[in-house]
PDB file of C-alpha atoms in Angstrom:
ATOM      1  CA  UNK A1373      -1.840 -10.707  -5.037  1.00 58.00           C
ATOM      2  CA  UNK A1374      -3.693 -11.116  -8.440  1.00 63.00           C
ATOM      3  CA  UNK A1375      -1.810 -10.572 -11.383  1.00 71.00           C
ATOM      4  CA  UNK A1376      -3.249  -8.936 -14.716  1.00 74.00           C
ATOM      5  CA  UNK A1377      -3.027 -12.674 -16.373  1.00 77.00           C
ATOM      6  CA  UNK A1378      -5.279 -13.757 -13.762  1.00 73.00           C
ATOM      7  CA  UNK A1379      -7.645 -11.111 -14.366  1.00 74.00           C
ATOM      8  CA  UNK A1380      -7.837 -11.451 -18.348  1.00 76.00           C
ATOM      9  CA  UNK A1381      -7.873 -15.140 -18.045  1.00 79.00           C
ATOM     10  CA  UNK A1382     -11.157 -14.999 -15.648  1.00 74.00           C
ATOM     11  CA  UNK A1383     -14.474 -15.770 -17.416  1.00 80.00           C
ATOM     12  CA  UNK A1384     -16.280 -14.902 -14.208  1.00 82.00           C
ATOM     13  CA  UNK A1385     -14.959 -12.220 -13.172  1.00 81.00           C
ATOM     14  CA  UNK A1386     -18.225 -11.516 -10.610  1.00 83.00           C
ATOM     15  CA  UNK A1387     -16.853 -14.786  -8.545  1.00 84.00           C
ATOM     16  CA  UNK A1388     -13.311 -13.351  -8.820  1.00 79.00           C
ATOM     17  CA  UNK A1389     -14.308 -10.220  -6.902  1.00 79.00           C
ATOM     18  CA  UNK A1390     -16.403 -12.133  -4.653  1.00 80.00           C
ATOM     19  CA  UNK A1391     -13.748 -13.865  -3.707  1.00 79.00           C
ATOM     20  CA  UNK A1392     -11.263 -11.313  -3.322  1.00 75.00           C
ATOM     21  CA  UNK A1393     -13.571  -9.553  -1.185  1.00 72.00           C
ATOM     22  CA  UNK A1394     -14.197 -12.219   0.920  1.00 74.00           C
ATOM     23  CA  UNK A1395     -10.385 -13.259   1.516  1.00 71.00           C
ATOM     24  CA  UNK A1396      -9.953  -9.779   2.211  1.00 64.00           C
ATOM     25  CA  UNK A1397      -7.210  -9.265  -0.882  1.00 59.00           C
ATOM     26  CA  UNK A1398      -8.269  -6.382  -1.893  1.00 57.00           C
ATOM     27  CA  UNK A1399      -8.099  -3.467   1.196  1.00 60.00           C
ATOM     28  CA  UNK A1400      -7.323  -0.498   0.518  1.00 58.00           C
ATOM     29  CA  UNK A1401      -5.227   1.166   2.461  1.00 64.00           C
ATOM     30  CA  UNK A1402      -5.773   3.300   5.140  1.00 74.00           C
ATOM     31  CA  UNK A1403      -3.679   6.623   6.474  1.00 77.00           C
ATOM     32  CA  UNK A1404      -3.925   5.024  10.045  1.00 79.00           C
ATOM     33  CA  UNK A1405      -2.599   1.057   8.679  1.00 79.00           C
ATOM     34  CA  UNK A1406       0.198   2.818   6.731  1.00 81.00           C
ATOM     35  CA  UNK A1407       1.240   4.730  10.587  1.00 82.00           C
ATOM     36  CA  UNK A1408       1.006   1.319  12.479  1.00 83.00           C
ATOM     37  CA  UNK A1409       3.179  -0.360   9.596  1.00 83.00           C
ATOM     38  CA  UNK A1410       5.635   2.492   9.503  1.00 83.00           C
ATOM     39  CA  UNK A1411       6.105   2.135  13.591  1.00 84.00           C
ATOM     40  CA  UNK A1412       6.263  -1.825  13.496  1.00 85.00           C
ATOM     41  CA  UNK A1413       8.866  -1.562  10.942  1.00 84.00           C
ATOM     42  CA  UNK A1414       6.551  -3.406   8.682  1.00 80.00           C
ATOM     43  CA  UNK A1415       7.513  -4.533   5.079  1.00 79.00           C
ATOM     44  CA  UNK A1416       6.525  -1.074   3.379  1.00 76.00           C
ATOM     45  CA  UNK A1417       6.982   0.055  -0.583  1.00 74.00           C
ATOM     46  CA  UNK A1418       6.072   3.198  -2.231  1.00 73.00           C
ATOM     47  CA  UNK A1419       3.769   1.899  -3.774  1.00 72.00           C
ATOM     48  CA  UNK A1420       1.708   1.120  -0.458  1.00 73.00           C
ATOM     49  CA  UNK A1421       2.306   4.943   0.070  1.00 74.00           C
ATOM     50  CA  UNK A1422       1.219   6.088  -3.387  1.00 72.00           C
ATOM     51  CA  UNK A1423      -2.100   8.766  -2.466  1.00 64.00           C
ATOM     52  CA  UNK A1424      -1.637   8.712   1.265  1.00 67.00           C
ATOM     53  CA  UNK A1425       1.458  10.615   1.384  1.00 70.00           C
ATOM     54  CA  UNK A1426       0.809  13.995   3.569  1.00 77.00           C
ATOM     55  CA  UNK A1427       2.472  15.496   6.043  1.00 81.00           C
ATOM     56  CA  UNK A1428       1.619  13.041   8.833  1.00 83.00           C
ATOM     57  CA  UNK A1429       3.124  10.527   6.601  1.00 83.00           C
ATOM     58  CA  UNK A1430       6.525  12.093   6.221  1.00 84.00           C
ATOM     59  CA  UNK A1431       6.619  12.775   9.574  1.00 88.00           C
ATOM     60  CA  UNK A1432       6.085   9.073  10.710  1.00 87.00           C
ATOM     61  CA  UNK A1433       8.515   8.121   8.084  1.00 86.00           C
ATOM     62  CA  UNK A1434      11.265  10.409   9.431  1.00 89.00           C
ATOM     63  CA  UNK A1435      10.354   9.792  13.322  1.00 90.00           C
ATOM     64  CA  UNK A1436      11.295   5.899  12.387  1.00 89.00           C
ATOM     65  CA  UNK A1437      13.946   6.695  10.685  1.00 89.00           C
ATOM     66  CA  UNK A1438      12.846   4.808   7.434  1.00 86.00           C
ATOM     67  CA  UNK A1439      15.066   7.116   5.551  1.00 86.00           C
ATOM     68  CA  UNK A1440      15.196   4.537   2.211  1.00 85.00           C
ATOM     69  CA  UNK A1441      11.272   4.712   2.115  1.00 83.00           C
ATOM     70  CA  UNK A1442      11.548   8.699   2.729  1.00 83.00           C
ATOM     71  CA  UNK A1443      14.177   9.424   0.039  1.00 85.00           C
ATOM     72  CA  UNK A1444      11.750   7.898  -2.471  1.00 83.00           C
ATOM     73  CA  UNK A1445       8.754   9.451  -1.299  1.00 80.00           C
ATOM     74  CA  UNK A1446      10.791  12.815  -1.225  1.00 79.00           C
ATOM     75  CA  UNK A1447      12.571  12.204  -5.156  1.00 81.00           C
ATOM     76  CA  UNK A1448       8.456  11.202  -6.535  1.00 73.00           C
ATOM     77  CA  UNK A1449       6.931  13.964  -5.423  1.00 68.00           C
ATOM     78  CA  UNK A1450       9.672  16.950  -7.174  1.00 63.00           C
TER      79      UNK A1450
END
């Protein structure tokens, strides 16, 4: 992961983003990656869940009982 130093430091930035695109840093994730990380019992944050969290999402999260992940979720959104 790139860190804002890295970023400010950069006098090409272009080649940065080239790069990043091409090591495939920078995907953004999708509804369906976030359901087959929730089922593997993936490494998972809330940030990873920040603008993907619907309904679907909640229900995953509660159907594999990753009730830490949940509580968060659940607290950020009230």
């Amino acid at each position: 992961m790139l860190s804002i130093d890295d970023i400010i430091g950069e006098k090409d930035l272009v080649q940065l983003f080239r790069t990043i695109v091409r090591n495939r840093e920078a995907l953004v994730p999708s509804k369906q990656r976030i359901i087959k990380r929730i089922r593997e019992f993936g490494p998972l944050s809330v940030e990873d869940l920040e603008g993907l969290c619907d309904e679907d999402i909640l229900a995953e999260l509660e159907g594999s009982r990753r009730w830490s992940i949940l509580r968060r979720v659940r607290k950020d959104r009230h």
